[in-house]
XYZ file of N, CA and C in Angstrom:
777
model
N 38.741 108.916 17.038
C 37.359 108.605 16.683
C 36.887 109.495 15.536
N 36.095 108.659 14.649
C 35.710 109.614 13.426
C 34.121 110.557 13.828
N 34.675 111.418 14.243
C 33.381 112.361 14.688
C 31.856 112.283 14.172
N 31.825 111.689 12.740
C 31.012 111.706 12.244
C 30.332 110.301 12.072
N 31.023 109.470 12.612
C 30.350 107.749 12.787
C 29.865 108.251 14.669
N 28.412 107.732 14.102
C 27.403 108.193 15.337
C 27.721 106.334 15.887
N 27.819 106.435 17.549
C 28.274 105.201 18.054
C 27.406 105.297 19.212
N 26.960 104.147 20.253
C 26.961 104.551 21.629
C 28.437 104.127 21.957
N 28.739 104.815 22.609
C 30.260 105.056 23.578
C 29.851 104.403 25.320
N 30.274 103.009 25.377
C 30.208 102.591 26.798
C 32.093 103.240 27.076
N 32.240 104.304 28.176
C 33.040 104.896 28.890
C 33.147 104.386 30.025
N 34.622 104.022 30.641
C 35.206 103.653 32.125
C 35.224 105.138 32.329
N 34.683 105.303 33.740
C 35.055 106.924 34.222
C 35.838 106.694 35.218
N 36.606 105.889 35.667
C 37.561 105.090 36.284
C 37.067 105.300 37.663
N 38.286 105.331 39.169
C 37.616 104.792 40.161
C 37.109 106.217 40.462
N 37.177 107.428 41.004
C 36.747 108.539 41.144
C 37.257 110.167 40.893
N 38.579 109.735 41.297
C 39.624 111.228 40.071
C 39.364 111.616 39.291
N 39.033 112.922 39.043
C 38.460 113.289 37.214
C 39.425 113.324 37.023
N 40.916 113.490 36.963
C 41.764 113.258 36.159
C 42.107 111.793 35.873
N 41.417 110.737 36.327
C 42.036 109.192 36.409
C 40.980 108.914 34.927
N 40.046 109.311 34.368
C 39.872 108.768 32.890
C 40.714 108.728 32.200
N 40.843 107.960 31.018
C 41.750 107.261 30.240
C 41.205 109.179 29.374
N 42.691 109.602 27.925
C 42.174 110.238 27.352
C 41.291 110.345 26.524
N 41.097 109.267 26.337
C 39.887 108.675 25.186
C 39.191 109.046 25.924
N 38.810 108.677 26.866
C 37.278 108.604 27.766
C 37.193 110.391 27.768
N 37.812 111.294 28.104
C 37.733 112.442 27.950
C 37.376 113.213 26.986
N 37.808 112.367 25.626
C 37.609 113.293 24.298
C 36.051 112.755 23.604
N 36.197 111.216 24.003
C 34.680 110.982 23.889
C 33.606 111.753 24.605
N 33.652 111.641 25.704
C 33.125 113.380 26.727
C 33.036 114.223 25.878
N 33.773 114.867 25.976
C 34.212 116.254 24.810
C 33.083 116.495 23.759
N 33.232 115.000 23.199
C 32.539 115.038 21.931
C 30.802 114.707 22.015
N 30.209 113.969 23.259
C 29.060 113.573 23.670
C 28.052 115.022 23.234
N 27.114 114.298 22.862
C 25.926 115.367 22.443
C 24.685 114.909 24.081
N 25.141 113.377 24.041
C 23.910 113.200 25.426
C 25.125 112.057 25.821
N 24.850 112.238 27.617
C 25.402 111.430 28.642
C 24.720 110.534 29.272
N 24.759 109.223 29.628
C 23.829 108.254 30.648
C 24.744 108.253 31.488
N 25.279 108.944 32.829
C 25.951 107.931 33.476
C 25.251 107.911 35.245
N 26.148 106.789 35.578
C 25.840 106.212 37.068
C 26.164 107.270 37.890
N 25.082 108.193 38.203
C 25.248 108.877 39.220
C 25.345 108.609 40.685
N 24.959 107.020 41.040
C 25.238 106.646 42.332
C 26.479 106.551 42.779
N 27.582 106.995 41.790
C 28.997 106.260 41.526
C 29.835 106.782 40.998
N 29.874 107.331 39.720
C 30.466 108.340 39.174
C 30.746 109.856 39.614
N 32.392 110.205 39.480
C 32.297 111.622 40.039
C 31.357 112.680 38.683
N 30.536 113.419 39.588
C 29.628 114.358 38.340
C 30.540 115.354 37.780
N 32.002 115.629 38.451
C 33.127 116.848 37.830
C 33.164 116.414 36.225
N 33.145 114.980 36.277
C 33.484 114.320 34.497
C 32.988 115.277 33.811
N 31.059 115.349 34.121
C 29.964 115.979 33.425
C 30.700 117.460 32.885
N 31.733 117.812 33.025
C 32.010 119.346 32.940
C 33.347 119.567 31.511
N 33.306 118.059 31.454
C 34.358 117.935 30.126
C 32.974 118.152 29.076
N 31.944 117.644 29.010
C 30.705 117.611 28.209
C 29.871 119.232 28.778
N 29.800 120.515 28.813
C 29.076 121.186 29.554
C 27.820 121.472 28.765
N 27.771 121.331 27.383
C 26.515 121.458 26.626
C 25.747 120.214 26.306
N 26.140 118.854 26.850
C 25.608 117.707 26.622
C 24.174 117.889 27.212
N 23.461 117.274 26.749
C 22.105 116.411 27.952
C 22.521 115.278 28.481
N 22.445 115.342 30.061
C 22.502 114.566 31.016
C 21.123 113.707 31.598
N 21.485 112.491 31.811
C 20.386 111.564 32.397
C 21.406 110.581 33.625
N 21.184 111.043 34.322
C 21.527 109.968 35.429
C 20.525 108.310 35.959
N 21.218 107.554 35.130
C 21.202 105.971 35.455
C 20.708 105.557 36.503
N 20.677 106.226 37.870
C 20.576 105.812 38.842
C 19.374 105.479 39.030
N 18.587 107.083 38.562
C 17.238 106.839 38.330
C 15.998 106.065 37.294
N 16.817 105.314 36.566
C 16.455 104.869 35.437
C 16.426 103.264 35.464
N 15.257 103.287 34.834
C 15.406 101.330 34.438
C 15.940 100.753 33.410
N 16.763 99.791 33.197
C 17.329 99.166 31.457
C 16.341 99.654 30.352
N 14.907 99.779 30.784
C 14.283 100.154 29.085
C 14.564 101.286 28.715
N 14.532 102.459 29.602
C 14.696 103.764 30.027
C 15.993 104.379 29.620
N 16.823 103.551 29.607
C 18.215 103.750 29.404
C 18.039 103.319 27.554
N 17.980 102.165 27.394
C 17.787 102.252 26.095
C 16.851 102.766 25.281
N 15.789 103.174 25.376
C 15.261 104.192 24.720
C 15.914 105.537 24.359
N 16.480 105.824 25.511
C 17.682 107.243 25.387
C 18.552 106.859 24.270
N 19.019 105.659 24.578
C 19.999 105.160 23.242
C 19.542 105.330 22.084
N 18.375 104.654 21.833
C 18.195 104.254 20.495
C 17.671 105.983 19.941
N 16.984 106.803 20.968
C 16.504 108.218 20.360
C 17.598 109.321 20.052
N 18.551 109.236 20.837
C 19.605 109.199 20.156
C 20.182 109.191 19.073
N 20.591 107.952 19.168
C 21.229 107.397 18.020
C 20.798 107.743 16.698
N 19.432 107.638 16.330
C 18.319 107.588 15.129
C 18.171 109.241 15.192
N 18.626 109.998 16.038
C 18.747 111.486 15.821
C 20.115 112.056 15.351
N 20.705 111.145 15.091
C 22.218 111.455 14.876
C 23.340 112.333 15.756
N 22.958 111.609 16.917
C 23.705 112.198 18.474
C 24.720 111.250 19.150
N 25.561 111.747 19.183
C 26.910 111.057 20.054
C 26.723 110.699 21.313
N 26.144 109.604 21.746
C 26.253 109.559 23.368
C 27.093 108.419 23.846
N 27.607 108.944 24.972
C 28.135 108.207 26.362
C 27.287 107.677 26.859
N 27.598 106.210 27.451
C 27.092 105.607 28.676
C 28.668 105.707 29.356
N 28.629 106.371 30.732
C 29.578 106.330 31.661
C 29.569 105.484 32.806
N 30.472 105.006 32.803
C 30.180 103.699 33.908
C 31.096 103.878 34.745
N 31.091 103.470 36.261
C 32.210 103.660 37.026
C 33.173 102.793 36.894
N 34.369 103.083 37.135
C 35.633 102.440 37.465
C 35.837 101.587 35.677
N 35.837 100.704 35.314
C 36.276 100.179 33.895
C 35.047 99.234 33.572
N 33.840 99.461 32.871
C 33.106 98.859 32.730
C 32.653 97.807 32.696
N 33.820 96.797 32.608
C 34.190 95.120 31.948
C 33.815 94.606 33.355
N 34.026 95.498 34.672
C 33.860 94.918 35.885
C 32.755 95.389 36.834
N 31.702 94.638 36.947
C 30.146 94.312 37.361
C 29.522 95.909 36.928
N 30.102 95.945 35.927
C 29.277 97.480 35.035
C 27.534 96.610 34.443
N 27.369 95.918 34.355
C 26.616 95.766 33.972
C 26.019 96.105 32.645
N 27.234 95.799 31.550
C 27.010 96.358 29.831
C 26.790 95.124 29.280
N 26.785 94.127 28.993
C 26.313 92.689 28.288
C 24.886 93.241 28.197
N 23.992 93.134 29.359
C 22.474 93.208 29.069
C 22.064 94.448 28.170
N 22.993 95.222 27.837
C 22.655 96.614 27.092
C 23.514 96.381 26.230
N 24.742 95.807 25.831
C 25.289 95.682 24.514
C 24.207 94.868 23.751
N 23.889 93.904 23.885
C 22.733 92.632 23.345
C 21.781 93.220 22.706
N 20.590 94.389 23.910
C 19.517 94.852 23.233
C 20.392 95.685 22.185
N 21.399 96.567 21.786
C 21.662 97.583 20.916
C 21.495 96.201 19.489
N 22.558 95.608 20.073
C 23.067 94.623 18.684
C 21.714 94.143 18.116
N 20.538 93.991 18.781
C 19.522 93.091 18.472
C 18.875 94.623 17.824
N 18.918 96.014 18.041
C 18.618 96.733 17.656
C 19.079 97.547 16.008
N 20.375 96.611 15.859
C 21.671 96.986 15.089
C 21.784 98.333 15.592
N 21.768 98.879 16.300
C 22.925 100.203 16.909
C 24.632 99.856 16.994
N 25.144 100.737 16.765
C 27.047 100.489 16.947
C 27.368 100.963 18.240
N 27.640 100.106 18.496
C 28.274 100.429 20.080
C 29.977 100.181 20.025
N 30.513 100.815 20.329
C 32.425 100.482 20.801
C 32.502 100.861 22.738
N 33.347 100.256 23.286
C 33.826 100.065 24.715
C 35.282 100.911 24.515
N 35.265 101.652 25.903
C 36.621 102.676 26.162
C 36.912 102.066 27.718
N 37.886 101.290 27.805
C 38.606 101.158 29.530
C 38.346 101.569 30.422
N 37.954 101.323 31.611
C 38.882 102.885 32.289
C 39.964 102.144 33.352
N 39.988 102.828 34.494
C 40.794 102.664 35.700
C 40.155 101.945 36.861
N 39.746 100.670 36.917
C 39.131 100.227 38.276
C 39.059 100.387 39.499
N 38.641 100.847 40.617
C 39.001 101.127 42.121
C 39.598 100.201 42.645
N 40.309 98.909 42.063
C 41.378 98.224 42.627
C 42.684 98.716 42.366
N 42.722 99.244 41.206
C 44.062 99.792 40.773
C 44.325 101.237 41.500
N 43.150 101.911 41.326
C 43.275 103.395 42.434
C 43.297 103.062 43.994
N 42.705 101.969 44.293
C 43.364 101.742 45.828
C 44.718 101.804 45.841
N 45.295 100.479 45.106
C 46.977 99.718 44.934
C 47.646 101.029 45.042
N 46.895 102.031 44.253
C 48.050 103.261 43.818
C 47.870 104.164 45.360
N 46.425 104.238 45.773
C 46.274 105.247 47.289
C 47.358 104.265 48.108
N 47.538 103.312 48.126
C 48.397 102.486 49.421
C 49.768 102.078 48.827
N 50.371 102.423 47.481
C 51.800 102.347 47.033
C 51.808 100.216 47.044
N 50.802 100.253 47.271
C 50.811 98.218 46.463
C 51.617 98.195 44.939
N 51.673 96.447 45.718
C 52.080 95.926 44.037
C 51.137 94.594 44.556
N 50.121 94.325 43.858
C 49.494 92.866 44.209
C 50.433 91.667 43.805
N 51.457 91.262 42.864
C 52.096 90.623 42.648
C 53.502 90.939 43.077
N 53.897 90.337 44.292
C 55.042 90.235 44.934
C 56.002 89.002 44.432
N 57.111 88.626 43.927
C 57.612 87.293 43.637
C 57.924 86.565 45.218
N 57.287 85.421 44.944
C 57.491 84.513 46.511
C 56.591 84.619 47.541
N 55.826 85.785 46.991
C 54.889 85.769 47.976
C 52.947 85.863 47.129
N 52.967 86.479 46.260
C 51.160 86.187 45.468
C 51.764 86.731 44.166
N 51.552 85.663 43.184
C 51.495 86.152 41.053
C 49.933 86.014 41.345
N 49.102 86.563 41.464
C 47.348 85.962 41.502
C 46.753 87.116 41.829
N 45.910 87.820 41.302
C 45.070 88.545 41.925
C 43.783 88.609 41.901
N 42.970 87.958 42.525
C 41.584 88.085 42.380
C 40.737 88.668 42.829
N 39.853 89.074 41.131
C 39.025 89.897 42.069
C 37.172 89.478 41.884
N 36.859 89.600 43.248
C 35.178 88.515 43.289
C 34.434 89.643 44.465
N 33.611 89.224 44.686
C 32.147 90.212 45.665
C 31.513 88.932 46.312
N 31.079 88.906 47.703
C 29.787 88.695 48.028
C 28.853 88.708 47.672
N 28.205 87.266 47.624
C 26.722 86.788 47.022
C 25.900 88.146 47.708
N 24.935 89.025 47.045
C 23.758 89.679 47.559
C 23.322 89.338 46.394
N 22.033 90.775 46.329
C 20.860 90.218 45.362
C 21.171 89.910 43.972
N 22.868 90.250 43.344
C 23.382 89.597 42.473
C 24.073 88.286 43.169
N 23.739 86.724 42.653
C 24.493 85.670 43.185
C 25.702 85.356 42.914
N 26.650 84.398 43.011
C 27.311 84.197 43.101
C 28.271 82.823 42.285
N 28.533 82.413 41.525
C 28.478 80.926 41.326
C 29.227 80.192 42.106
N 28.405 78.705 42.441
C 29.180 78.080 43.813
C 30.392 78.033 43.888
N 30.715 77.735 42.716
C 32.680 77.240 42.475
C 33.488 78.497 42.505
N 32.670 79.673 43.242
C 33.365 80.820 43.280
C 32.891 81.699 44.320
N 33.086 80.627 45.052
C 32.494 80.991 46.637
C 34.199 81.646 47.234
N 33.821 82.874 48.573
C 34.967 83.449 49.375
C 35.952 81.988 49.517
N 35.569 81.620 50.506
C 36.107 80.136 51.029
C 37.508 79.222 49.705
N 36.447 79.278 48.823
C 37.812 78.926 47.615
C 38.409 79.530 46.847
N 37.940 80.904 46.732
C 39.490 81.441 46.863
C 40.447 81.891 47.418
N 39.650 81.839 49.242
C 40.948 82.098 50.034
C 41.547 81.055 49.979
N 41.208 79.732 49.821
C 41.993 78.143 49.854
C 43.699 78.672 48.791
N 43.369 79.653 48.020
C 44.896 80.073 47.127
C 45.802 80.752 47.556
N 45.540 81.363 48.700
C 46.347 82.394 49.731
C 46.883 83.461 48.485
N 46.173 83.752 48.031
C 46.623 85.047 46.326
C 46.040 86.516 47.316
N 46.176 87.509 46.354
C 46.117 88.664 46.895
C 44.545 88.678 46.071
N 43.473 89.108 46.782
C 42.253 89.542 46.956
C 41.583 90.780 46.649
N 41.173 91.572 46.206
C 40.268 92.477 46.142
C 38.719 92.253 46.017
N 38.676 92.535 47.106
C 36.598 92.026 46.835
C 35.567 93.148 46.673
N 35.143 93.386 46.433
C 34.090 94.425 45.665
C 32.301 94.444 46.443
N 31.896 95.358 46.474
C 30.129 95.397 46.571
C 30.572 94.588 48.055
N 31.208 94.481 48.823
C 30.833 93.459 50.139
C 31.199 94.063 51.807
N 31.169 95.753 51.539
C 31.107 96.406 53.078
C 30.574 95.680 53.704
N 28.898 95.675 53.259
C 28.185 95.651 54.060
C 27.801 94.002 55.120
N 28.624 93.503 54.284
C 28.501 91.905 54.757
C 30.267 91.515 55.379
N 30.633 92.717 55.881
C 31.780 92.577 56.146
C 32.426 91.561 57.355
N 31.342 91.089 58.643
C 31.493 90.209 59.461
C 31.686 89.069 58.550
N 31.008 88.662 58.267
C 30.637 86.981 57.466
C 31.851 86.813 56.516
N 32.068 88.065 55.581
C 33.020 87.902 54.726
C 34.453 87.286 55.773
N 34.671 88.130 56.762
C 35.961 87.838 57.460
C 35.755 86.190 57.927
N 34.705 86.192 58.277
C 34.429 84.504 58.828
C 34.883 83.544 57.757
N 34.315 83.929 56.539
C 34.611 83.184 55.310
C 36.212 83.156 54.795
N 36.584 84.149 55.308
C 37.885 83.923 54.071
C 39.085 83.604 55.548
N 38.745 83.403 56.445
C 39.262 81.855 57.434
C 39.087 81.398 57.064
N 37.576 80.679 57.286
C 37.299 79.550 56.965
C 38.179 78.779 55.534
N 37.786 79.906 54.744
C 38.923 78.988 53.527
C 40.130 79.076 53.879
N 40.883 79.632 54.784
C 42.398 79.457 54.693
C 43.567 80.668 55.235
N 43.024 81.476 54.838
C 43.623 82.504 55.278
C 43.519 82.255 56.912
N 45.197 83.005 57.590
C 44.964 83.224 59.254
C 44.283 84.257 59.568
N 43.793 84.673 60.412
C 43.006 85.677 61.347
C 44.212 87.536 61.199
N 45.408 86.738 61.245
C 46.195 87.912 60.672
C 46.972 88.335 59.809
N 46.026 87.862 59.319
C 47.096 88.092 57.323
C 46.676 89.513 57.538
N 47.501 90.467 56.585
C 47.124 91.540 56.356
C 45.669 91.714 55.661
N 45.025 93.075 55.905
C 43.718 93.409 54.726
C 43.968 95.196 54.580
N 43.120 95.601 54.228
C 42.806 96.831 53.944
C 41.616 97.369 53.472
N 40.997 98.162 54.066
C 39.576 98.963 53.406
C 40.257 100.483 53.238
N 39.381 100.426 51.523
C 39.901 101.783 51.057
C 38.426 102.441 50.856
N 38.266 103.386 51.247
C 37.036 103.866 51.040
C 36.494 104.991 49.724
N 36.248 104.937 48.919
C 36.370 105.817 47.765
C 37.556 106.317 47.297
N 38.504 105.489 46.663
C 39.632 105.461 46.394
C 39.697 106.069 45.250
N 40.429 107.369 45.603
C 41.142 108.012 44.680
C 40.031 109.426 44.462
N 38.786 109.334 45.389
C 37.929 110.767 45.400
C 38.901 111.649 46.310
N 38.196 112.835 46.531
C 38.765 113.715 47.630
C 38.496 113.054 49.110
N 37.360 112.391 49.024
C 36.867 112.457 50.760
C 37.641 110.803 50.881
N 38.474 110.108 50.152
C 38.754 108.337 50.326
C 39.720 108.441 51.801
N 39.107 107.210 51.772
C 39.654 107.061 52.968
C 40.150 105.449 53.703
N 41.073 105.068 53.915
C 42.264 104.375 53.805
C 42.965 103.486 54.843
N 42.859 102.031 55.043
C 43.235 102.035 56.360
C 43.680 100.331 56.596
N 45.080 100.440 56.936
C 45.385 98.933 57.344
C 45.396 98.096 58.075
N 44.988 96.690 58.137
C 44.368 96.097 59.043
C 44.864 94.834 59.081
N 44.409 93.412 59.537
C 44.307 92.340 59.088
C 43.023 92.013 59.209
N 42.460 90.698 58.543
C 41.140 89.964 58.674
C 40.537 89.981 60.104
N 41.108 89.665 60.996
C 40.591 89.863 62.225
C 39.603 90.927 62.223
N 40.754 91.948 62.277
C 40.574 93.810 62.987
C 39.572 94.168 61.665
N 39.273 93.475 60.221
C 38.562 94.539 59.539
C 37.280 94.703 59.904
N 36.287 94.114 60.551
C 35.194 94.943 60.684
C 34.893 95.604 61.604
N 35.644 96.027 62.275
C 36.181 97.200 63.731
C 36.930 98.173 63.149
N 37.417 98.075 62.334
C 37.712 99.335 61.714
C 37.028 100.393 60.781
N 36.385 99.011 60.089
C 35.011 99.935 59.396
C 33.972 100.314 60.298
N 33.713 99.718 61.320
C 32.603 100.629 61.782
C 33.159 101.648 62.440
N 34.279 101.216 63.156
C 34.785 102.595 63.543
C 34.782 103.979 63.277
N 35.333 103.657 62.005
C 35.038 104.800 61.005
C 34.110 105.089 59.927
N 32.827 104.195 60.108
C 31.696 104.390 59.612
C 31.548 103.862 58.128
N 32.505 102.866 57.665
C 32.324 102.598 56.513
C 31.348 101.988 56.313
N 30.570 101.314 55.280
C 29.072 100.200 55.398
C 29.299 100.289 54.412
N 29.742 101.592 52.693
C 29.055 100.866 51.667
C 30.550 101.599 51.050
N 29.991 101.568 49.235
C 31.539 102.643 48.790
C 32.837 102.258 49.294
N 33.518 100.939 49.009
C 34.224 100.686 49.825
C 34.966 99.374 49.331
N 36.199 99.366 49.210
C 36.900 98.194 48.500
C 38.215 97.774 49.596
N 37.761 96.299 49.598
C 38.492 95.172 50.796
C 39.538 94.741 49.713
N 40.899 94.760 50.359
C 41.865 93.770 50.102
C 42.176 92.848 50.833
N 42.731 91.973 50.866
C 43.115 91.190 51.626
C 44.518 90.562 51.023
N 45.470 90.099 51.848
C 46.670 89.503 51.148
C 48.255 89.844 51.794
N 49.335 88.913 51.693
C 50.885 89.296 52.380
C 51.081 90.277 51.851
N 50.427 91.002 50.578
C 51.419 91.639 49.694
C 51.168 93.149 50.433
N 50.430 93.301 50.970
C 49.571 94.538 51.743
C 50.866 95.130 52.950
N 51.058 93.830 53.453
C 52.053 94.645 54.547
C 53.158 93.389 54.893
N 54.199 93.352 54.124
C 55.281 92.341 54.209
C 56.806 92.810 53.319
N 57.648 92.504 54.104
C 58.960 92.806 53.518
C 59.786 91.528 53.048
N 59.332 90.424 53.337
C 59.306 89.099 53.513
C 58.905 88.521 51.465
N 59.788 89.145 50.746
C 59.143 88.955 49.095
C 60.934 88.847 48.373
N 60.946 88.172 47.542
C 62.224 88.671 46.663
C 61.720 88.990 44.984
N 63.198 90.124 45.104
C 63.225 90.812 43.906
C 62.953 90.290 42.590
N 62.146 91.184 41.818
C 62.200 90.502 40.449
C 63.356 90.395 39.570
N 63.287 89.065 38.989
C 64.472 88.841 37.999
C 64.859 89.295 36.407
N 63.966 90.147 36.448
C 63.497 91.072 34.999
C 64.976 92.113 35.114
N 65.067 92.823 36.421
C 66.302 94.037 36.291
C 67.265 92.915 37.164
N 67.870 91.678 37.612
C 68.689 91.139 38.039
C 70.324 91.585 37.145
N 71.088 91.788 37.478
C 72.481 91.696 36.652
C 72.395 90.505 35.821
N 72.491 88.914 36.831
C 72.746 87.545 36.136
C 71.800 86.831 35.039
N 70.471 88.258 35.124
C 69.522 87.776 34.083
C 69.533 87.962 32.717
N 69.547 87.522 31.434
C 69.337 88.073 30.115
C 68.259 88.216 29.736
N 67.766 88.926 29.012
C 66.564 89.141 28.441
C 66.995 89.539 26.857
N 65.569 90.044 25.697
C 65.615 90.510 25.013
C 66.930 91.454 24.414
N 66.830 92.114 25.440
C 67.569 93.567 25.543
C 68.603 93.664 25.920
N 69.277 92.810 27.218
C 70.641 93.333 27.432
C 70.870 91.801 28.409
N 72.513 91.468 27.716
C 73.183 90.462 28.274
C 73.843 90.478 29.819
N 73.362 88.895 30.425
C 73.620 88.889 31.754
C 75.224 89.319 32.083
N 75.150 89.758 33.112
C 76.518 90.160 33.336
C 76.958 89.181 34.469
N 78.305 88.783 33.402
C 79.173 87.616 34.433
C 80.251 87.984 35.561
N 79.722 87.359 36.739
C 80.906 87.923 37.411
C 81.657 86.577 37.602
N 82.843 87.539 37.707
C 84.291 86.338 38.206
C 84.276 85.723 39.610
């Protein structure tokens, strides 16, 4: 980054590891003169790559509030971060704040990060794409006070039997299990709730659809909290990929014939 092109910086602070930011996301840190991020969500250790920045936590703040910081900023010739949890692209909520900048002409650029689906996969040694058993991985939330669109209701995409990650939907965790029968899935397919995946306190636990909302209350889950569902979770029942096969060729190296 050219230090001296003043930008807003939308940052993935990925799922909760301060070491799980991308390095970009770190050096942009580094370089931040002022920070916005989601303190309902974000680990605050990030804040310590930036220790002379000004901090504003999001949580407390409304969209105008947030962009005003931007634009005073910006027009002061200050480097700021917006930090968003897990990889922004996913229900970060940056469209409604890229728009006002652009309509503002402010420069904004986007940095990745690490989603709490991928820091689950990695807390539980997953691969969501098993051959023979799910190439599909989707990932969707429960209708709350953000909706839903119909054609992307639970129900049809359990009708794909794909591997699942659902998001924002602890708390509706009965209904969800009702629903993703109802579309298709059995009562004991595998699932999993990971609970702040990849913080210090996460916490981790395998199940099937049936058993998941007895396990979360069990252990007190309700919010902070990411559902899988899918064979790929707990099955030995998959065959190998044909990428490292002997009889396969690729690019790189010729199949080997046996006699």
């Amino acid at each position: 980054m050219d230090s001296k092109e003043i930008k807003i910086h939308f940052v993935g602070a990925g799922p909760g590891a301060v070491d799980l930011i991308t390095v970009r996301g770190m050096e942009l840190l580094k370089q931040a003169d002022v920070i916005i991020y989601a303190g309902s969500l974000v680990n605050p250790k990030l804040l310590e790559y930036a220790p002379n920045a000004l901090v504003y936590n999001s949580a407390k703040m409304t969209l105008e509030e947030v962009i005003t910081v931007m634009q005073d900023s910006y027009q002061s010739g200050k480097q700021l971060v917006r930090l968003h949890t897990g990889d922004p692209s996913l229900y970060g909520a940056v469209k409604e704040q890229m728009d006002i900048l652009e309509q503002c002409n402010i420069a904004y650029d986007s940095c990745p990060g690490v989603s709490a689906c991928f820091g689950a996969a990695a807390s539980l040694n997953l691969e969501y794409t098993l051959p023979n058993v799910s190439q599909s991985l989707i990932i969707t939330r429960m209708a709350g006070r953000t909706q839903v669109p119909t054609l992307e209701s639970i129900e049809s995409f359990a009708a794909h039997h794909a591997t699942m990650a659902i998001y924002l939907s602890t708390s509706m965790i009965e209904e969800l299990c009702d629903r993703l029968i109802q579309g298709g899935y059995t009562k004991n397919t595998p699932a999993a709730i990971v609970y702040k995946a990849t913080w210090p306190e996460e916490e981790k636990y395998v199940c099937t659809i049936e058993t998941l909302p007895a396990v979360a209350k069990e252990n007190g889950i309700t919010k902070t909290a990411l559902i899988l569902v899918g064979d790929v979770i707990h099955t030995t029942k998959y065959e190998n990929s044909r990428l490292y096969a002997a009889d396969f060729s690729t690019a790189y190296r010729e199949a080997i014939k046996r006699s």
